[in-house]
């Protein structure tokens, strides 16, 4: 299985901050990388796929980059509704493993 | 609107069997793989397996192979996840999600069902 490692596991930030979350794969996965947002008590929601393609309806303050083994999710200006847990997922091979999650908390 | 609607919360005892469901609507159910994902209390997401409803081709994560059974009935646009003998460690929220692929690296899971909470306790 491909292991996905996110950092940090949690972070505290203020509204308006620029936030960056990283995800590293244990082997090269090209651009087969998705990002999801999960709010407490809710199902995950797709934000970005193919490492950098914004899902329809997702605000443009979210962006993704990277290829190979190292990837980044950036929120350019954090909004109140962005406080949540974010997961990366590789879609290169089965099983389609997830990172352990990064929780973005209010400072 | 594409939707996946899951069955309601379950409370079971260790050793009991269980089958939970995920009903798709708003799209051609047979043409898209459906995955199951586990989230244990306070923990992250774990990919369990996936089924193609058209022919019931199924793949399992090695971690879940032999522990659960994934099935589908395309005539009623429903996928299932079942256990023959539950354990306390099966307590979790289980999500289904539709696999979408437009070629290349654009393989992703969207939308997700609302989740089914399974509680196993004596």
GROMACS .gro file of N, CA, C and O in nm, chain A:
model
  428
    1UNK      N    1   0.084  -0.121   0.000
    1UNK     CA    2   0.000   0.000   0.000
    1UNK      C    3   0.087   0.125   0.000
    1UNK      O    4   0.196   0.128   0.058
    2UNK      N    5   0.037   0.230  -0.065
    2UNK     CA    6   0.106   0.358  -0.064
    2UNK      C    7   0.068   0.432   0.065
    2UNK      O    8  -0.050   0.445   0.097
    3UNK      N    9   0.168   0.477   0.139
    3UNK     CA   10   0.144   0.551   0.263
    3UNK      C   11   0.142   0.700   0.232
    3UNK      O   12   0.228   0.751   0.161
    4UNK      N   13   0.044   0.768   0.291
    4UNK     CA   14   0.030   0.913   0.273
    4UNK      C   15   0.052   0.981   0.408
    4UNK      O   16  -0.013   0.943   0.507
    5UNK      N   17   0.141   1.077   0.413
    5UNK     CA   18   0.174   1.145   0.537
    5UNK      C   19   0.150   1.294   0.524
    5UNK      O   20   0.208   1.360   0.437
    6UNK      N   21   0.062   1.347   0.610
    6UNK     CA   22   0.030   1.488   0.608
    6UNK      C   23   0.104   1.561   0.720
    6UNK      O   24   0.131   1.505   0.827
    7UNK      N   25   0.134   1.687   0.695
    7UNK     CA   26   0.189   1.771   0.802
    7UNK      C   27   0.142   1.915   0.782
    7UNK      O   28   0.123   1.960   0.669
    8UNK      N   29   0.113   1.985   0.895
    8UNK     CA   30   0.114   1.928   1.029
    8UNK      C   31  -0.012   1.846   1.055
    8UNK      O   32  -0.101   1.842   0.971
    9UNK      N   33  -0.021   1.783   1.172
    9UNK     CA   34  -0.143   1.712   1.208
    9UNK      C   35  -0.253   1.810   1.248
    9UNK      O   36  -0.371   1.779   1.233
   10UNK      N   37  -0.213   1.924   1.302
   10UNK     CA   38  -0.308   2.029   1.334
   10UNK      C   39  -0.237   2.163   1.330
   10UNK      O   40  -0.113   2.170   1.339
   11UNK      N   41  -0.315   2.266   1.313
   11UNK     CA   42  -0.259   2.401   1.313
   11UNK      C   43  -0.365   2.499   1.361
   11UNK      O   44  -0.486   2.475   1.344
   12UNK      N   45  -0.320   2.607   1.420
   12UNK     CA   46  -0.409   2.714   1.463
   12UNK      C   47  -0.384   2.836   1.376
   12UNK      O   48  -0.267   2.873   1.354
   13UNK      N   49  -0.490   2.895   1.327
   13UNK     CA   50  -0.476   3.010   1.238
   13UNK      C   51  -0.591   3.107   1.259
   13UNK      O   52  -0.695   3.071   1.317
   14UNK      N   53  -0.573   3.227   1.210
   14UNK     CA   54  -0.675   3.331   1.223
   14UNK      C   55  -0.742   3.355   1.089
   14UNK      O   56  -0.684   3.325   0.982
   15UNK      N   57  -0.861   3.410   1.094
   15UNK     CA   58  -0.930   3.448   0.971
   15UNK      C   59  -0.841   3.544   0.892
   15UNK      O   60  -0.782   3.636   0.949
   16UNK      N   61  -0.828   3.517   0.764
   16UNK     CA   62  -0.744   3.599   0.678
   16UNK      C   63  -0.604   3.545   0.657
   16UNK      O   64  -0.533   3.590   0.566
   17UNK      N   65  -0.564   3.449   0.740
   17UNK     CA   66  -0.430   3.391   0.726
   17UNK      C   67  -0.421   3.306   0.598
   17UNK      O   68  -0.518   3.251   0.550
   18UNK      N   69  -0.296   3.295   0.552
   18UNK     CA   70  -0.265   3.200   0.445
   18UNK      C   71  -0.221   3.070   0.512
   18UNK      O   72  -0.134   3.070   0.600
   19UNK      N   73  -0.284   2.960   0.471
   19UNK     CA   74  -0.259   2.831   0.535
   19UNK      C   75  -0.208   2.731   0.430
   19UNK      O   76  -0.262   2.724   0.319
   20UNK      N   77  -0.106   2.656   0.468
   20UNK     CA   78  -0.050   2.555   0.378
   20UNK      C   79  -0.042   2.422   0.449
   20UNK      O   80   0.009   2.414   0.562
   21UNK      N   81  -0.092   2.319   0.384
   21UNK     CA   82  -0.088   2.182   0.436
   21UNK      C   83  -0.013   2.098   0.333
   21UNK      O   84  -0.035   2.112   0.212
   22UNK      N   85   0.077   2.014   0.382
   22UNK     CA   86   0.153   1.931   0.290
   22UNK      C   87   0.116   1.784   0.304
   22UNK      O   88   0.071   1.738   0.409
   23UNK      N   89   0.139   1.712   0.197
   23UNK     CA   90   0.107   1.569   0.189
   23UNK      C   91   0.220   1.502   0.112
   23UNK      O   92   0.256   1.548   0.003
   24UNK      N   93   0.275   1.395   0.169
   24UNK     CA   94   0.384   1.324   0.105
   24UNK      C   95   0.346   1.178   0.084
   24UNK      O   96   0.296   1.112   0.176
   25UNK      N   97   0.370   1.128  -0.037
   25UNK     CA   98   0.342   0.988  -0.068
   25UNK      C   99   0.469   0.905  -0.052
   25UNK      O  100   0.580   0.954  -0.074
   26UNK      N  101   0.451   0.779  -0.015
   26UNK     CA  102   0.565   0.690   0.008
   26UNK      C  103   0.630   0.644  -0.123
   26UNK      O  104   0.739   0.586  -0.120
   27UNK      N  105   0.563   0.667  -0.236
   27UNK     CA  106   0.621   0.642  -0.367
   27UNK      C  107   0.558   0.739  -0.465
   27UNK      O  108   0.456   0.801  -0.434
   28UNK      N  109   0.617   0.750  -0.581
   28UNK     CA  110   0.565   0.848  -0.675
   28UNK      C  111   0.422   0.813  -0.720
   28UNK      O  112   0.391   0.696  -0.744
   29UNK      N  113   0.337   0.915  -0.724
   29UNK     CA  114   0.197   0.896  -0.764
   29UNK      C  115   0.157   0.993  -0.875
   29UNK      O  116   0.039   1.020  -0.896
   30UNK      N  117   0.256   1.048  -0.945
   30UNK     CA  118   0.229   1.145  -1.051
   30UNK      C  119   0.142   1.257  -0.994
   30UNK      O  120   0.177   1.317  -0.894
   31UNK      N  121   0.025   1.281  -1.056
   31UNK     CA  122  -0.067   1.383  -1.004
   31UNK      C  123  -0.196   1.322  -0.951
   31UNK      O  124  -0.300   1.388  -0.944
   32UNK      N  125  -0.189   1.195  -0.914
   32UNK     CA  126  -0.307   1.122  -0.866
   32UNK      C  127  -0.333   1.154  -0.718
   32UNK      O  128  -0.319   1.067  -0.630
   33UNK      N  129  -0.371   1.279  -0.692
   33UNK     CA  130  -0.385   1.323  -0.555
   33UNK      C  131  -0.511   1.408  -0.540
   33UNK      O  132  -0.534   1.501  -0.618
   34UNK      N  133  -0.591   1.371  -0.442
   34UNK     CA  134  -0.715   1.444  -0.412
   34UNK      C  135  -0.707   1.506  -0.274
   34UNK      O  136  -0.637   1.454  -0.185
   35UNK      N  137  -0.782   1.613  -0.254
   35UNK     CA  138  -0.797   1.676  -0.123
   35UNK      C  139  -0.945   1.684  -0.087
   35UNK      O  140  -1.028   1.719  -0.171
   36UNK      N  141  -0.976   1.651   0.039
   36UNK     CA  142  -1.113   1.656   0.090
   36UNK      C  143  -1.116   1.742   0.216
   36UNK      O  144  -1.018   1.747   0.292
   37UNK      N  145  -1.232   1.801   0.239
   37UNK     CA  146  -1.259   1.876   0.362
   37UNK      C  147  -1.369   1.803   0.439
   37UNK      O  148  -1.469   1.763   0.380
   38UNK      N  149  -1.347   1.790   0.569
   38UNK     CA  150  -1.451   1.730   0.652
   38UNK      C  151  -1.477   1.818   0.774
   38UNK      O  152  -1.385   1.849   0.849
   39UNK      N  153  -1.603   1.854   0.791
   39UNK     CA  154  -1.645   1.929   0.908
   39UNK      C  155  -1.705   1.833   1.009
   39UNK      O  156  -1.755   1.726   0.970
   40UNK      N  157  -1.703   1.868   1.138
   40UNK     CA  158  -1.751   1.777   1.241
   40UNK      C  159  -1.893   1.728   1.215
   40UNK      O  160  -1.984   1.807   1.185
   41UNK      N  161  -1.911   1.598   1.222
   41UNK     CA  162  -2.042   1.538   1.203
   41UNK      C  163  -2.090   1.532   1.060
   41UNK      O  164  -2.206   1.494   1.035
   42UNK      N  165  -2.003   1.566   0.967
   42UNK     CA  166  -2.042   1.567   0.825
   42UNK      C  167  -1.953   1.474   0.744
   42UNK      O  168  -1.844   1.437   0.785
   43UNK      N  169  -2.003   1.439   0.624
   43UNK     CA  170  -1.923   1.358   0.534
   43UNK      C  171  -1.813   1.442   0.468
   43UNK      O  172  -1.828   1.564   0.456
   44UNK      N  173  -1.705   1.380   0.427
   44UNK     CA  174  -1.602   1.453   0.351
   44UNK      C  175  -1.659   1.510   0.222
   44UNK      O  176  -1.752   1.454   0.163
   45UNK      N  177  -1.598   1.620   0.179
   45UNK     CA  178  -1.636   1.687   0.056
   45UNK      C  179  -1.511   1.707  -0.029
   45UNK      O  180  -1.407   1.752   0.021
   46UNK      N  181  -1.522   1.673  -0.158
   46UNK     CA  182  -1.408   1.687  -0.249
   46UNK      C  183  -1.379   1.834  -0.276
   46UNK      O  184  -1.469   1.910  -0.311
   47UNK      N  185  -1.252   1.872  -0.258
   47UNK     CA  186  -1.209   2.009  -0.286
   47UNK      C  187  -1.129   2.016  -0.417
   47UNK      O  188  -1.155   2.102  -0.501
   48UNK      N  189  -1.030   1.930  -0.428
   48UNK     CA  190  -0.933   1.934  -0.538
   48UNK      C  191  -0.903   1.792  -0.582
   48UNK      O  192  -0.891   1.703  -0.499
   49UNK      N  193  -0.892   1.772  -0.714
   49UNK     CA  194  -0.850   1.642  -0.766
   49UNK      C  195  -0.740   1.662  -0.869
   49UNK      O  196  -0.713   1.775  -0.912
   50UNK      N  197  -0.675   1.553  -0.905
   50UNK     CA  198  -0.561   1.558  -0.996
   50UNK      C  199  -0.460   1.663  -0.950
   50UNK      O  200  -0.402   1.737  -1.030
   51UNK      N  201  -0.441   1.670  -0.820
   51UNK     CA  202  -0.344   1.756  -0.751
   51UNK      C  203  -0.375   1.906  -0.754
   51UNK      O  204  -0.345   1.976  -0.659
   52UNK      N  205  -0.438   1.952  -0.862
   52UNK     CA  206  -0.453   2.098  -0.875
   52UNK      C  207  -0.584   2.144  -0.937
   52UNK      O  208  -0.603   2.264  -0.957
   53UNK      N  209  -0.674   2.051  -0.968
   53UNK     CA  210  -0.799   2.089  -1.032
   53UNK      C  211  -0.906   2.115  -0.927
   53UNK      O  212  -0.939   2.026  -0.846
   54UNK      N  213  -0.960   2.234  -0.928
   54UNK     CA  214  -1.059   2.274  -0.829
   54UNK      C  215  -1.194   2.211  -0.865
   54UNK      O  216  -1.242   2.226  -0.979
   55UNK      N  217  -1.254   2.143  -0.771
   55UNK     CA  218  -1.387   2.086  -0.792
   55UNK      C  219  -1.488   2.199  -0.813
   55UNK      O  220  -1.478   2.307  -0.752
   56UNK      N  221  -1.588   2.175  -0.899
   56UNK     CA  222  -1.692   2.275  -0.923
   56UNK      C  223  -1.753   2.322  -0.792
   56UNK      O  224  -1.789   2.242  -0.705
   57UNK      N  225  -1.766   2.454  -0.778
   57UNK     CA  226  -1.831   2.511  -0.662
   57UNK      C  227  -1.739   2.540  -0.545
   57UNK      O  228  -1.781   2.603  -0.447
   58UNK      N  229  -1.614   2.496  -0.553
   58UNK     CA  230  -1.519   2.520  -0.444
   58UNK      C  231  -1.458   2.660  -0.461
   58UNK      O  232  -1.415   2.696  -0.571
   59UNK      N  233  -1.453   2.739  -0.355
   59UNK     CA  234  -1.400   2.876  -0.367
   59UNK      C  235  -1.256   2.879  -0.416
   59UNK      O  236  -1.176   2.791  -0.385
   60UNK      N  237  -1.225   2.983  -0.490
   60UNK     CA  238  -1.094   2.995  -0.553
   60UNK      C  239  -0.981   3.022  -0.453
   60UNK      O  240  -0.863   3.021  -0.491
   61UNK      N  241  -1.014   3.047  -0.327
   61UNK     CA  242  -0.907   3.064  -0.228
   61UNK      C  243  -0.835   2.931  -0.198
   61UNK      O  244  -0.728   2.931  -0.140
   62UNK      N  245  -0.898   2.820  -0.238
   62UNK     CA  246  -0.834   2.690  -0.226
   62UNK      C  247  -0.753   2.661  -0.353
   62UNK      O  248  -0.800   2.684  -0.465
   63UNK      N  249  -0.631   2.610  -0.333
   63UNK     CA  250  -0.551   2.568  -0.447
   63UNK      C  251  -0.463   2.451  -0.408
   63UNK      O  252  -0.431   2.432  -0.290
   64UNK      N  253  -0.427   2.373  -0.508
   64UNK     CA  254  -0.341   2.257  -0.485
   64UNK      C  255  -0.226   2.256  -0.583
   64UNK      O  256  -0.239   2.307  -0.695
   65UNK      N  257  -0.116   2.200  -0.539
   65UNK     CA  258   0.000   2.190  -0.627
   65UNK      C  259   0.081   2.066  -0.593
   65UNK      O  260   0.058   2.002  -0.489
   66UNK      N  261   0.176   2.035  -0.681
   66UNK     CA  262   0.266   1.923  -0.657
   66UNK      C  263   0.250   1.813  -0.757
   66UNK      O  264   0.151   1.806  -0.831
   67UNK      N  265   0.349   1.725  -0.759
   67UNK     CA  266   0.344   1.603  -0.839
   67UNK      C  267   0.457   1.512  -0.791
   67UNK      O  268   0.550   1.558  -0.724
   68UNK      N  269   0.446   1.385  -0.826
   68UNK     CA  270   0.546   1.290  -0.779
   68UNK      C  271   0.515   1.241  -0.639
   68UNK      O  272   0.427   1.156  -0.622
   69UNK      N  273   0.584   1.294  -0.539
   69UNK     CA  274   0.560   1.250  -0.401
   69UNK      C  275   0.519   1.363  -0.307
   69UNK      O  276   0.474   1.335  -0.196
   70UNK      N  277   0.535   1.488  -0.347
   70UNK     CA  278   0.510   1.600  -0.257
   70UNK      C  279   0.402   1.694  -0.311
   70UNK      O  280   0.411   1.741  -0.424
   71UNK      N  281   0.305   1.720  -0.224
   71UNK     CA  282   0.187   1.796  -0.263
   71UNK      C  283   0.153   1.899  -0.155
   71UNK      O  284   0.187   1.882  -0.039
   72UNK      N  285   0.080   2.002  -0.198
   72UNK     CA  286   0.043   2.110  -0.108
   72UNK      C  287  -0.100   2.154  -0.133
   72UNK      O  288  -0.143   2.166  -0.249
   73UNK      N  289  -0.173   2.176  -0.023
   73UNK     CA  290  -0.303   2.242  -0.028
   73UNK      C  291  -0.284   2.379   0.036
   73UNK      O  292  -0.232   2.388   0.147
   74UNK      N  293  -0.326   2.483  -0.033
   74UNK     CA  294  -0.314   2.618   0.018
   74UNK      C  295  -0.451   2.685   0.025
   74UNK      O  296  -0.531   2.674  -0.069
   75UNK      N  297  -0.478   2.750   0.137
   75UNK     CA  298  -0.595   2.837   0.151
   75UNK      C  299  -0.540   2.978   0.158
   75UNK      O  300  -0.467   3.013   0.253
   76UNK      N  301  -0.572   3.059   0.060
   76UNK     CA  302  -0.504   3.189   0.047
   76UNK      C  303  -0.544   3.289   0.155
   76UNK      O  304  -0.463   3.369   0.201
   77UNK      N  305  -0.670   3.285   0.196
   77UNK     CA  306  -0.720   3.374   0.299
   77UNK      C  307  -0.827   3.300   0.376
   77UNK      O  308  -0.941   3.290   0.330
   78UNK      N  309  -0.790   3.250   0.492
   78UNK     CA  310  -0.877   3.160   0.568
   78UNK      C  311  -1.007   3.228   0.609
   78UNK      O  312  -1.007   3.342   0.660
   79UNK      N  313  -1.117   3.160   0.585
   79UNK     CA  314  -1.248   3.209   0.626
   79UNK      C  315  -1.302   3.123   0.740
   79UNK      O  316  -1.255   3.009   0.761
   80UNK      N  317  -1.402   3.175   0.809
   80UNK     CA  318  -1.459   3.103   0.924
   80UNK      C  319  -1.506   2.962   0.886
   80UNK      O  320  -1.488   2.867   0.961
   81UNK      N  321  -1.564   2.952   0.768
   81UNK     CA  322  -1.620   2.823   0.725
   81UNK      C  323  -1.513   2.722   0.685
   81UNK      O  324  -1.544   2.606   0.655
   82UNK      N  325  -1.386   2.765   0.685
   82UNK     CA  326  -1.277   2.675   0.645
   82UNK      C  327  -1.218   2.598   0.763
   82UNK      O  328  -1.132   2.511   0.742
   83UNK      N  329  -1.262   2.628   0.883
   83UNK     CA  330  -1.211   2.555   0.999
   83UNK      C  331  -1.272   2.414   0.994
   83UNK      O  332  -1.393   2.395   1.006
   84UNK      N  333  -1.183   2.317   0.974
   84UNK     CA  334  -1.225   2.180   0.943
   84UNK      C  335  -1.101   2.091   0.943
   84UNK      O  336  -0.990   2.138   0.971
   85UNK      N  337  -1.123   1.964   0.911
   85UNK     CA  338  -1.012   1.870   0.892
   85UNK      C  339  -0.997   1.842   0.743
   85UNK      O  340  -1.097   1.823   0.672
   86UNK      N  341  -0.872   1.840   0.697
   86UNK     CA  342  -0.842   1.820   0.556
   86UNK      C  343  -0.764   1.690   0.538
   86UNK      O  344  -0.672   1.661   0.614
   87UNK      N  345  -0.804   1.614   0.437
   87UNK     CA  346  -0.740   1.486   0.408
   87UNK      C  347  -0.690   1.484   0.263
   87UNK      O  348  -0.762   1.525   0.171
   88UNK      N  349  -0.569   1.434   0.245
   88UNK     CA  350  -0.527   1.402   0.109
   88UNK      C  351  -0.554   1.253   0.084
   88UNK      O  352  -0.568   1.174   0.179
   89UNK      N  353  -0.564   1.217  -0.042
   89UNK     CA  354  -0.588   1.079  -0.082
   89UNK      C  355  -0.517   1.053  -0.214
   89UNK      O  356  -0.529   1.134  -0.307
   90UNK      N  357  -0.445   0.941  -0.221
   90UNK     CA  358  -0.384   0.905  -0.349
   90UNK      C  359  -0.483   0.822  -0.428
   90UNK      O  360  -0.550   0.733  -0.373
   91UNK      N  361  -0.494   0.851  -0.558
   91UNK     CA  362  -0.583   0.774  -0.645
   91UNK      C  363  -0.501   0.700  -0.751
   91UNK      O  364  -0.552   0.668  -0.857
   92UNK      N  365  -0.374   0.672  -0.719
   92UNK     CA  366  -0.282   0.608  -0.813
   92UNK      C  367  -0.303   0.457  -0.818
   92UNK      O  368  -0.294   0.395  -0.923
   93UNK      N  369  -0.325   0.398  -0.699
   93UNK     CA  370  -0.341   0.253  -0.695
   93UNK      C  371  -0.432   0.211  -0.580
   93UNK      O  372  -0.450   0.286  -0.483
   94UNK      N  373  -0.489   0.092  -0.593
   94UNK     CA  374  -0.574   0.036  -0.490
   94UNK      C  375  -0.489  -0.031  -0.383
   94UNK      O  376  -0.394  -0.103  -0.418
   95UNK      N  377  -0.516  -0.013  -0.253
   95UNK     CA  378  -0.621   0.071  -0.195
   95UNK      C  379  -0.588   0.219  -0.202
   95UNK      O  380  -0.473   0.258  -0.188
   96UNK      N  381  -0.690   0.299  -0.223
   96UNK     CA  382  -0.674   0.445  -0.243
   96UNK      C  383  -0.660   0.512  -0.107
   96UNK      O  384  -0.751   0.569  -0.054
   97UNK      N  385  -0.543   0.507  -0.051
   97UNK     CA  386  -0.517   0.546   0.087
   97UNK      C  387  -0.524   0.696   0.111
   97UNK      O  388  -0.498   0.777   0.021
   98UNK      N  389  -0.558   0.730   0.236
   98UNK     CA  390  -0.570   0.869   0.282
   98UNK      C  391  -0.454   0.905   0.374
   98UNK      O  392  -0.397   0.817   0.441
   99UNK      N  393  -0.424   1.034   0.381
   99UNK     CA  394  -0.339   1.085   0.486
   99UNK      C  395  -0.415   1.082   0.617
   99UNK      O  396  -0.537   1.059   0.620
  100UNK      N  397  -0.345   1.110   0.726
  100UNK     CA  398  -0.407   1.099   0.858
  100UNK      C  399  -0.493   1.219   0.894
  100UNK      O  400  -0.564   1.218   0.995
  101UNK      N  401  -0.488   1.322   0.811
  101UNK     CA  402  -0.571   1.440   0.833
  101UNK      C  403  -0.495   1.556   0.897
  101UNK      O  404  -0.401   1.534   0.975
  102UNK      N  405  -0.538   1.677   0.865
  102UNK     CA  406  -0.485   1.799   0.926
  102UNK      C  407  -0.604   1.881   0.973
  102UNK      O  408  -0.690   1.918   0.892
  103UNK      N  409  -0.608   1.909   1.102
  103UNK     CA  410  -0.718   1.987   1.158
  103UNK      C  411  -0.678   2.133   1.166
  103UNK      O  412  -0.573   2.167   1.224
  104UNK      N  413  -0.758   2.219   1.105
  104UNK     CA  414  -0.735   2.363   1.107
  104UNK      C  415  -0.827   2.423   1.213
  104UNK      O  416  -0.950   2.416   1.199
  105UNK      N  417  -0.767   2.478   1.316
  105UNK     CA  418  -0.842   2.532   1.430
  105UNK      C  419  -0.830   2.683   1.435
  105UNK      O  420  -0.735   2.741   1.381
  106UNK      N  421  -0.924   2.743   1.507
  106UNK     CA  422  -0.924   2.888   1.521
  106UNK      C  423  -0.823   2.929   1.627
  106UNK      O  424  -0.821   2.874   1.738
  107UNK      N  425  -0.737   3.026   1.593
  107UNK     CA  426  -0.641   3.077   1.690
  107UNK      C  427  -0.710   3.177   1.783
  107UNK      O  428  -0.787   3.262   1.738
   0.00000   0.00000   0.00000
